[in-house]
PDB file of C-alpha atoms in Angstrom:
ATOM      1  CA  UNK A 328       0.000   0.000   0.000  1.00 94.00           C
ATOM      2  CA  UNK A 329       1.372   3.136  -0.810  1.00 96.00           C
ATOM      3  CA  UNK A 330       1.815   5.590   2.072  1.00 98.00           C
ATOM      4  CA  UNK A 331       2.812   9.110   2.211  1.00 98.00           C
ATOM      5  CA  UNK A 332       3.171  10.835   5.510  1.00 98.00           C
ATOM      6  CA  UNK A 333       3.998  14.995   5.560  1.00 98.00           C
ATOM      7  CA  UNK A 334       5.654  16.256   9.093  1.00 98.00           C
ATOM      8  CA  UNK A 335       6.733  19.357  10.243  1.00 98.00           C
ATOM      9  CA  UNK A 336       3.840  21.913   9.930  1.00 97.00           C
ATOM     10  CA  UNK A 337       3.107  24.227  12.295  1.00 98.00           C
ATOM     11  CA  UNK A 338       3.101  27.839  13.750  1.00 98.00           C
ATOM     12  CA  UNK A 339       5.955  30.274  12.399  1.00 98.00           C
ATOM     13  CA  UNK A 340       6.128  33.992  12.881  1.00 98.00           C
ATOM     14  CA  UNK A 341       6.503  36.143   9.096  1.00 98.00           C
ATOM     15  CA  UNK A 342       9.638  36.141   7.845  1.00 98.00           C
ATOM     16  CA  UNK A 343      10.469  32.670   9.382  1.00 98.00           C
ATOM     17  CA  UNK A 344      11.160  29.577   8.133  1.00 98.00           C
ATOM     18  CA  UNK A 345       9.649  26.335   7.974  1.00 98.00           C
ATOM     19  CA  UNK A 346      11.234  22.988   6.203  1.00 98.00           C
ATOM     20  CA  UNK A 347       8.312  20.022   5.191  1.00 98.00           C
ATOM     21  CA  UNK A 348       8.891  16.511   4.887  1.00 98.00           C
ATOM     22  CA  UNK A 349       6.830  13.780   3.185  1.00 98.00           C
ATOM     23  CA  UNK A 350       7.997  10.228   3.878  1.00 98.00           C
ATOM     24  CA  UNK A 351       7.251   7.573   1.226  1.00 98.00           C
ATOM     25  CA  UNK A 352       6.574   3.946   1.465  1.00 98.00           C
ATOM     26  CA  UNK A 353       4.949   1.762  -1.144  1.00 97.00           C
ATOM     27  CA  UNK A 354       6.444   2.550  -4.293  1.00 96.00           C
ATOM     28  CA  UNK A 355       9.591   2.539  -5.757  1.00 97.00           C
ATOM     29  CA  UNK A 356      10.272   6.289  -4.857  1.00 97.00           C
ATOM     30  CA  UNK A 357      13.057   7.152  -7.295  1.00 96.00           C
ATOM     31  CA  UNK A 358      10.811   6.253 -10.324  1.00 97.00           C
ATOM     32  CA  UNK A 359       8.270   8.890  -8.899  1.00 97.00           C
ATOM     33  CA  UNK A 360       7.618  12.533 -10.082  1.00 98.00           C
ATOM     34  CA  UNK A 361       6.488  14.213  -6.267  1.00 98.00           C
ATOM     35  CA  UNK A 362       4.795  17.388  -5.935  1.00 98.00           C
ATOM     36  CA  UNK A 363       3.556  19.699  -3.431  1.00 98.00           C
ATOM     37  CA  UNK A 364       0.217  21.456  -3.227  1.00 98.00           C
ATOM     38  CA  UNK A 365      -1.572  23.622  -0.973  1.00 98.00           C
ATOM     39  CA  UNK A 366      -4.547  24.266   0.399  1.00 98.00           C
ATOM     40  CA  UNK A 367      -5.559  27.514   2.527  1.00 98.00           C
ATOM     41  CA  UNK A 368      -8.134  27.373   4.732  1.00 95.00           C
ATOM     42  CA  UNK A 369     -11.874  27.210   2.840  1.00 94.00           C
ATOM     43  CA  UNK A 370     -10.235  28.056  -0.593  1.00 97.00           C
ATOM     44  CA  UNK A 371      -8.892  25.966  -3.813  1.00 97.00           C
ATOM     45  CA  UNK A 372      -5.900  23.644  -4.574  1.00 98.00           C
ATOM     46  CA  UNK A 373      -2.880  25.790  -5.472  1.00 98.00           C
ATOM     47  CA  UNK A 374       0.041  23.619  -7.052  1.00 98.00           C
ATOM     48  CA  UNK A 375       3.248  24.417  -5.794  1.00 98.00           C
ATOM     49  CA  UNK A 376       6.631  22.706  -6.729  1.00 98.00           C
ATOM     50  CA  UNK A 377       7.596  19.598  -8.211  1.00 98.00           C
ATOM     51  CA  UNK A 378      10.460  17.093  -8.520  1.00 98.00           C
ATOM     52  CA  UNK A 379      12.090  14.996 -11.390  1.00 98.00           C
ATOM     53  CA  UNK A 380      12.400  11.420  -9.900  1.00 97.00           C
ATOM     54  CA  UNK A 381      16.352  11.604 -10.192  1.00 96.00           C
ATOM     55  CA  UNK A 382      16.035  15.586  -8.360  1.00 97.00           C
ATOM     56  CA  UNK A 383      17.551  17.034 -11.265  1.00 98.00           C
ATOM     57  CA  UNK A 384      14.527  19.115 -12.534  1.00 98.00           C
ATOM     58  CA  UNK A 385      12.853  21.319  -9.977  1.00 98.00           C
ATOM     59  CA  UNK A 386       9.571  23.677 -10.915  1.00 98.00           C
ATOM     60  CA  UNK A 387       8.244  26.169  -8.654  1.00 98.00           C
ATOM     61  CA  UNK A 388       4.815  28.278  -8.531  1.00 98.00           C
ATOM     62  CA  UNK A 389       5.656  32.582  -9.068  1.00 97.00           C
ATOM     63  CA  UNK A 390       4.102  32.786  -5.900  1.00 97.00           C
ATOM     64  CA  UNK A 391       6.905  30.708  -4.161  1.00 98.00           C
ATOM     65  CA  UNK A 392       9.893  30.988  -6.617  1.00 98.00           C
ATOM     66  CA  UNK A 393      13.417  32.111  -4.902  1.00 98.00           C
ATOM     67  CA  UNK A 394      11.540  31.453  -1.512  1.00 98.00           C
ATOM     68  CA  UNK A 395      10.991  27.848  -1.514  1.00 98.00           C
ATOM     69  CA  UNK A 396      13.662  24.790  -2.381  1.00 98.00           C
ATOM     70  CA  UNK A 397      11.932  21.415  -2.869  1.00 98.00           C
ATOM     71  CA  UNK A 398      14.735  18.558  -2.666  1.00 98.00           C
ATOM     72  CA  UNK A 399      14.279  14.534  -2.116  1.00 98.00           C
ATOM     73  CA  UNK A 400      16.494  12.500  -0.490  1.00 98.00           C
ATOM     74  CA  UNK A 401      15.941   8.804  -2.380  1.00 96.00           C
ATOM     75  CA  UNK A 402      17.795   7.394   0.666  1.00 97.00           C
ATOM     76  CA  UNK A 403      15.673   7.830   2.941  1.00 98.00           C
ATOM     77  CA  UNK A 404      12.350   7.683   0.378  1.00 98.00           C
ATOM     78  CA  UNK A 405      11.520  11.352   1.897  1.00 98.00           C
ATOM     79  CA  UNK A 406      10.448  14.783  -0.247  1.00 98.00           C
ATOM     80  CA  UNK A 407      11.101  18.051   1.344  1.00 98.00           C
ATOM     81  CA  UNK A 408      10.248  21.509   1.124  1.00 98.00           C
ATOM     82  CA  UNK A 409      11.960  24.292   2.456  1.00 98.00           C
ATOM     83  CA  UNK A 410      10.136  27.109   3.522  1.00 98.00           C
ATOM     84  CA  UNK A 411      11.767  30.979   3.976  1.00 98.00           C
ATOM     85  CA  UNK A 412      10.536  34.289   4.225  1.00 98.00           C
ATOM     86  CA  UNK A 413       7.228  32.806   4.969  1.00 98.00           C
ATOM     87  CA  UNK A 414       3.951  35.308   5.126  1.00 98.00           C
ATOM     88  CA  UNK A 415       0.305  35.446   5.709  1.00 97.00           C
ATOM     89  CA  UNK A 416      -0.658  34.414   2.528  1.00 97.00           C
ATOM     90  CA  UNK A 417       1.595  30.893   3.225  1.00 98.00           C
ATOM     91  CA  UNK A 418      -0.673  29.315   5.889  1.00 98.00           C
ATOM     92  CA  UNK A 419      -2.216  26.640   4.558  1.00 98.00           C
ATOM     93  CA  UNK A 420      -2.563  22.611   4.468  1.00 98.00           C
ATOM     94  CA  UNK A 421       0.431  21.486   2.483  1.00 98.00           C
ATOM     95  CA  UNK A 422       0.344  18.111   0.636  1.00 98.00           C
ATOM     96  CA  UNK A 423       2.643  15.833  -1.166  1.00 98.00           C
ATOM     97  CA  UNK A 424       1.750  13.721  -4.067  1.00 98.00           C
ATOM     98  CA  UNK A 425       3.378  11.360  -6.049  1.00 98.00           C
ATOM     99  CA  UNK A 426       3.386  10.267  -9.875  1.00 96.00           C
ATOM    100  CA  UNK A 427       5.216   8.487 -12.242  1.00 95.00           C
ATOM    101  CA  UNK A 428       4.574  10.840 -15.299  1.00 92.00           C
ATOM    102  CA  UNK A 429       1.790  13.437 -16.755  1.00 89.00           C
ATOM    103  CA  UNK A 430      -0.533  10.121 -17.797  1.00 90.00           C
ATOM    104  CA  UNK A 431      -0.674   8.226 -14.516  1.00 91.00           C
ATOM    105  CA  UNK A 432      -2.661   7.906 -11.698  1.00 91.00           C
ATOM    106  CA  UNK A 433      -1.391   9.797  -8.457  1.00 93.00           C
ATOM    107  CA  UNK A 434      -1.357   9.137  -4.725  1.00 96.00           C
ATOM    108  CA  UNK A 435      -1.799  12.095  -2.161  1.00 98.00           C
ATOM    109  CA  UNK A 436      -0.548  12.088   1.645  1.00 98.00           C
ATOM    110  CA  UNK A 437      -2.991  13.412   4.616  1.00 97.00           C
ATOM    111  CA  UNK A 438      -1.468  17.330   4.608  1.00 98.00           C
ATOM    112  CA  UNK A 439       0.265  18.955   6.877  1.00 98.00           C
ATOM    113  CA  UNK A 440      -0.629  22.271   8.316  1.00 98.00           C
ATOM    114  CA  UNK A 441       0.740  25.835   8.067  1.00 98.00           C
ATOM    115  CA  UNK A 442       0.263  28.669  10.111  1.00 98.00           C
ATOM    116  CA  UNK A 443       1.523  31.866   9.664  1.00 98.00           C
ATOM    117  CA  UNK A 444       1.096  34.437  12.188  1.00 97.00           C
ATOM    118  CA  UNK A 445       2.588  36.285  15.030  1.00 95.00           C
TER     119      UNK A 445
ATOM    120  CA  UNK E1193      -0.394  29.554 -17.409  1.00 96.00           C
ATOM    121  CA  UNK E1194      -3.041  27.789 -18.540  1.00 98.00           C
ATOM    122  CA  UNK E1195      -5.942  28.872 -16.312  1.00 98.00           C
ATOM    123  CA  UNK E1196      -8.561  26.551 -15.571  1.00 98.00           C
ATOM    124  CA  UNK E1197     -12.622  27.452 -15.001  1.00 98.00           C
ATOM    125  CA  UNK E1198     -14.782  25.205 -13.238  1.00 98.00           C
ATOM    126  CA  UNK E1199     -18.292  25.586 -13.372  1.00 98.00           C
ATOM    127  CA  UNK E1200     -20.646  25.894 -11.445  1.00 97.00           C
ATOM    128  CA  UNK E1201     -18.900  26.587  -8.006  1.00 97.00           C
ATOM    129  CA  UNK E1202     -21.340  25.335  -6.752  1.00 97.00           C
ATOM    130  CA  UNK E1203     -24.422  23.136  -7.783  1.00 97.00           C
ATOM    131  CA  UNK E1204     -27.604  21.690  -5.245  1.00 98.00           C
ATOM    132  CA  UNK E1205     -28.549  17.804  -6.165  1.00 98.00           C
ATOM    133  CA  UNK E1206     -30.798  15.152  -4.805  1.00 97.00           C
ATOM    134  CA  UNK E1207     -29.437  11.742  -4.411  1.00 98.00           C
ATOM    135  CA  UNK E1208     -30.321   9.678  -7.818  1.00 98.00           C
ATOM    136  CA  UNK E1209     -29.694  12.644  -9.913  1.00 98.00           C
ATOM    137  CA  UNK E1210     -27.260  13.337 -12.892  1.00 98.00           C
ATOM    138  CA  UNK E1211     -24.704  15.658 -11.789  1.00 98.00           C
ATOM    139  CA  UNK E1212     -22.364  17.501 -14.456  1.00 98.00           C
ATOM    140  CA  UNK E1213     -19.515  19.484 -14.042  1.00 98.00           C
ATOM    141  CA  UNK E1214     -17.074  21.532 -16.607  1.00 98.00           C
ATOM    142  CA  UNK E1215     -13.613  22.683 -16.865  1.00 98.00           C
ATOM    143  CA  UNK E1216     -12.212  24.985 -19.351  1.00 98.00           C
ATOM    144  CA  UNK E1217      -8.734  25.213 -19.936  1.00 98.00           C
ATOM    145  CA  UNK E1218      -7.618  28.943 -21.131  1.00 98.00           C
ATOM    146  CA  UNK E1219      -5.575  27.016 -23.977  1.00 98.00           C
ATOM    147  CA  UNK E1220      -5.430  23.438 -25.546  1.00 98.00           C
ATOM    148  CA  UNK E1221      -3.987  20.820 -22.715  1.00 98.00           C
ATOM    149  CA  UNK E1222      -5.193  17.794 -25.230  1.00 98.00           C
ATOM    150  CA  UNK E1223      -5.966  15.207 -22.071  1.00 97.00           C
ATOM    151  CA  UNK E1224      -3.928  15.902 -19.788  1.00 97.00           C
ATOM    152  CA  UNK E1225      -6.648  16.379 -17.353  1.00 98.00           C
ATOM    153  CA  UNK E1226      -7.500  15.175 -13.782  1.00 98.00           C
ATOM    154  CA  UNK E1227     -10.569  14.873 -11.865  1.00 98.00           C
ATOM    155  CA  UNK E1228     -10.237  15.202  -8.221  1.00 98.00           C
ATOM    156  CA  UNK E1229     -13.035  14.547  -5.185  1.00 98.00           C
ATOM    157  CA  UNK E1230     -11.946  16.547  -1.720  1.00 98.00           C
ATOM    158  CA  UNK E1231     -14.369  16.020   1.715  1.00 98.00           C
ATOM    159  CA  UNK E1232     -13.782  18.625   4.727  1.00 96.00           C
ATOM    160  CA  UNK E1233     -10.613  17.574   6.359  1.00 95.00           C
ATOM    161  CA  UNK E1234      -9.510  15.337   4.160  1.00 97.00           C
ATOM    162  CA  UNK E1235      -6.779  15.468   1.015  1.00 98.00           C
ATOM    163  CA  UNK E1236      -8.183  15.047  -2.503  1.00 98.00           C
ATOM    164  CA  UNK E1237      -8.968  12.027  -4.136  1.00 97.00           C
ATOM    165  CA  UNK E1238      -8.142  10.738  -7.738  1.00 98.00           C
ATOM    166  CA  UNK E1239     -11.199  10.048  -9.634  1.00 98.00           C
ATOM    167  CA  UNK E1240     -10.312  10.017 -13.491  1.00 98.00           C
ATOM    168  CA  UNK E1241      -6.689  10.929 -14.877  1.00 97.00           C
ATOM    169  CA  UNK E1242      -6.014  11.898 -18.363  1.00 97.00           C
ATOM    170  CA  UNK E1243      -9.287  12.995 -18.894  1.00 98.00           C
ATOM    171  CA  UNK E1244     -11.158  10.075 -18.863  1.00 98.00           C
ATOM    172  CA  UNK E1245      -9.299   7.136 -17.227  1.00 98.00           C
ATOM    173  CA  UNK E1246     -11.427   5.948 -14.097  1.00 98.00           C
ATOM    174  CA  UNK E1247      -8.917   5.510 -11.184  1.00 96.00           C
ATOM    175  CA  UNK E1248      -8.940   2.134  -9.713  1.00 95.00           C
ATOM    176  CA  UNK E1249     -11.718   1.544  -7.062  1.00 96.00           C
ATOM    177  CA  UNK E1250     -13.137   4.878  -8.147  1.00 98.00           C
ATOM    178  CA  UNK E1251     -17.319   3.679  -8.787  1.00 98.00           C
ATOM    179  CA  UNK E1252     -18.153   3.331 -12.574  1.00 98.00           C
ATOM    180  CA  UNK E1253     -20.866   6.237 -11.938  1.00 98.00           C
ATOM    181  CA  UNK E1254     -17.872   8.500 -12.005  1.00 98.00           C
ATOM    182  CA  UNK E1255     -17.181   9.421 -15.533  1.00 98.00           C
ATOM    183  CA  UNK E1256     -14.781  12.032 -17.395  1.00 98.00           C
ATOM    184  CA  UNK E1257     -14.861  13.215 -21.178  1.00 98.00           C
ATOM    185  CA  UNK E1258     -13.165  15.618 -23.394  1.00 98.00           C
ATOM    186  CA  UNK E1259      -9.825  17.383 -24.547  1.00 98.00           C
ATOM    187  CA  UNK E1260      -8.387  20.259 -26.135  1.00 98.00           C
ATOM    188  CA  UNK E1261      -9.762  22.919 -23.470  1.00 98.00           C
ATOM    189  CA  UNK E1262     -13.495  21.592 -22.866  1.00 98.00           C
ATOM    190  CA  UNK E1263     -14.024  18.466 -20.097  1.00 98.00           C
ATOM    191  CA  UNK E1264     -16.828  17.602 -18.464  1.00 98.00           C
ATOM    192  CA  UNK E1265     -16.772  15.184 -14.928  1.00 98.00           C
ATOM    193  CA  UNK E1266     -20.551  13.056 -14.909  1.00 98.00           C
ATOM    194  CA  UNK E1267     -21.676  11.329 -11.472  1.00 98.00           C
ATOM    195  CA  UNK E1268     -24.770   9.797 -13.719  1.00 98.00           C
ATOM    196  CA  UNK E1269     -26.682   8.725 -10.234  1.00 98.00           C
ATOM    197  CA  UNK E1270     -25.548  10.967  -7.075  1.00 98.00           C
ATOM    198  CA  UNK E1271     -25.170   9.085  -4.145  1.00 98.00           C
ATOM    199  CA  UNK E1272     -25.164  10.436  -0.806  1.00 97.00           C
ATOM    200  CA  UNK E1273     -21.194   9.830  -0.802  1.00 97.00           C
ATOM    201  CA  UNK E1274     -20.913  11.594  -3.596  1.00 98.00           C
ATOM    202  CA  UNK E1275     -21.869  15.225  -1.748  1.00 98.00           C
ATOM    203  CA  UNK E1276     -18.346  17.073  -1.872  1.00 98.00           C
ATOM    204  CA  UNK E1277     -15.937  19.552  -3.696  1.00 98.00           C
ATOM    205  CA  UNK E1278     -14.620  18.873  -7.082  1.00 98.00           C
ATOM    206  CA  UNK E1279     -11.662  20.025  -8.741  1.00 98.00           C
ATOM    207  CA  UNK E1280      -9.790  19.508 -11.798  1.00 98.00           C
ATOM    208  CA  UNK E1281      -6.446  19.564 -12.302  1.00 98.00           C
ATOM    209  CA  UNK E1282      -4.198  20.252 -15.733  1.00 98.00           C
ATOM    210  CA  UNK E1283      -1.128  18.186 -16.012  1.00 97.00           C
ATOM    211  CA  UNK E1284      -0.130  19.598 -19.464  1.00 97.00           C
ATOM    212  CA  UNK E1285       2.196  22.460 -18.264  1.00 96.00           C
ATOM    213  CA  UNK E1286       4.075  24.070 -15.357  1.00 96.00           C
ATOM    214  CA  UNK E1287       2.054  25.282 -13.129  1.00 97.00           C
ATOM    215  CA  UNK E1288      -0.128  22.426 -12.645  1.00 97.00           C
ATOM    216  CA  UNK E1289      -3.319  24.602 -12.301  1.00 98.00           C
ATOM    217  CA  UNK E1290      -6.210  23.465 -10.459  1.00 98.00           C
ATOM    218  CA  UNK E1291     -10.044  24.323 -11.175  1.00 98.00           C
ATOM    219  CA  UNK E1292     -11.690  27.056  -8.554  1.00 97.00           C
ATOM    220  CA  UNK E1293     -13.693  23.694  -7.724  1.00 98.00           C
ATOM    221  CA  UNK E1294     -17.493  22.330  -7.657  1.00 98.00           C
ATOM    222  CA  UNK E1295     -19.430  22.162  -4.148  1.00 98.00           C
ATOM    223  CA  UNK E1296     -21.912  19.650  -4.656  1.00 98.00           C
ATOM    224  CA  UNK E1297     -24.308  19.919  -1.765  1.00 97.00           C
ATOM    225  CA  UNK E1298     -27.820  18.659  -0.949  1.00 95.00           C
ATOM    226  CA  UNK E1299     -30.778  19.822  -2.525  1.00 92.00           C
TER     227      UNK E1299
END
């Protein structure tokens, strides 16, 4: 079955930092494209980064390029996202999801949530 | 970007009923199209990739058609399961836009 599990959400003041993990189980992780996408509170899905399975190609949302680094560590089957210069508009449930191209089904972890305030 | 418009954002329906919802893509994404069902509290849920693929375990009352920049999402008998928010998703292009999403409450 697969499983993925995102960690370290949480309350951060603006202009802090926050670093995401999502811990995969189930598949063969380095054959997997993995995402993140984000959810704030009583609005839409907003897409925000994605990985290459061998972490060579990265791809960020405007809203979160030059703040955000999304990295994978095939090692230890986990996807990260680094969080910096975080604001308001920031706090939301993150989720990671994982696919093995444009044309395939997709598997979604539980979220993980993100408040900003002070 | 390729924007993507849901509609409606909202829609009241009866169990047993025919429910229809549409996504517009602001250019052509051929099928590269996901449909996704989210409850409160919980993360989204693959229903039909590439347009019109039902997802494994996903009831055959789900169904998904079109390409180019018109798709349509068909629940052809509601059930009371079935009441939640809809979104679709474009996997043509970076960003990976989703759909403002369809609330499909009771009637």
């Amino acid at each position: 079955e697969v499983q993925l599990v995102e960690s370290g959400g949480g309350l951060v003041e603006p202009g802090g930092s926050l670093r995401l993990s999502c811990a995969a189980s189930g598949l063969t992780f380095s054959n997997y494209w993995m995402h993140w996408v984000r959810q704030a509170p009583g609005k839409g899905l907003v897409w925000v980064s994605r990985i290459s399975p061998d972490g060579s190609i990265t791809n960020y949302a405007d809203s979160v390029k030059g703040r955000f680094t999304i990295s994978r560590d095939s090692a230890k089957n986990t996807l990260y996202l680094q969080m910096n210069s975080l604001g308001a508009e920031d706090s939301a449930v993150y989720y990671c999801s994982a696919r093995t191209s444009r044309t395939s089904p997709d598997y979604w972890g539980q979220g993980t949530l993100v408040t900003v305030s002070s | 970007d390729i924007q993507m418009t849901q509609s409606p954002s909202s829609l009241s329906a009866s169990v047993g009923d025919r429910v229809t919802i549409t996504c517009r893509a602001s250019q052509s994404i051929s099928t590269y199209l996901n449909w996704y069902q989210q409850k409160p509290g919980k993360a989204p849920k693959l229903l039909i990739y590439v347009a019109s693929s039902l997802q494994s375990g996903v009831p055959s009352r789900f169904s998904g058609s079109g390409s180019g920049t018109d798709f349509t999402l068909t629940i052809s008998s509601l059930q009371p399961e079935d009441f939640a928010t809809y979104h679709c998703q474009q996997t043509y292009s970076t960003p990976l836009t989703f759909g403002g999403g369809t609330k499909v409450e009771t009637k």
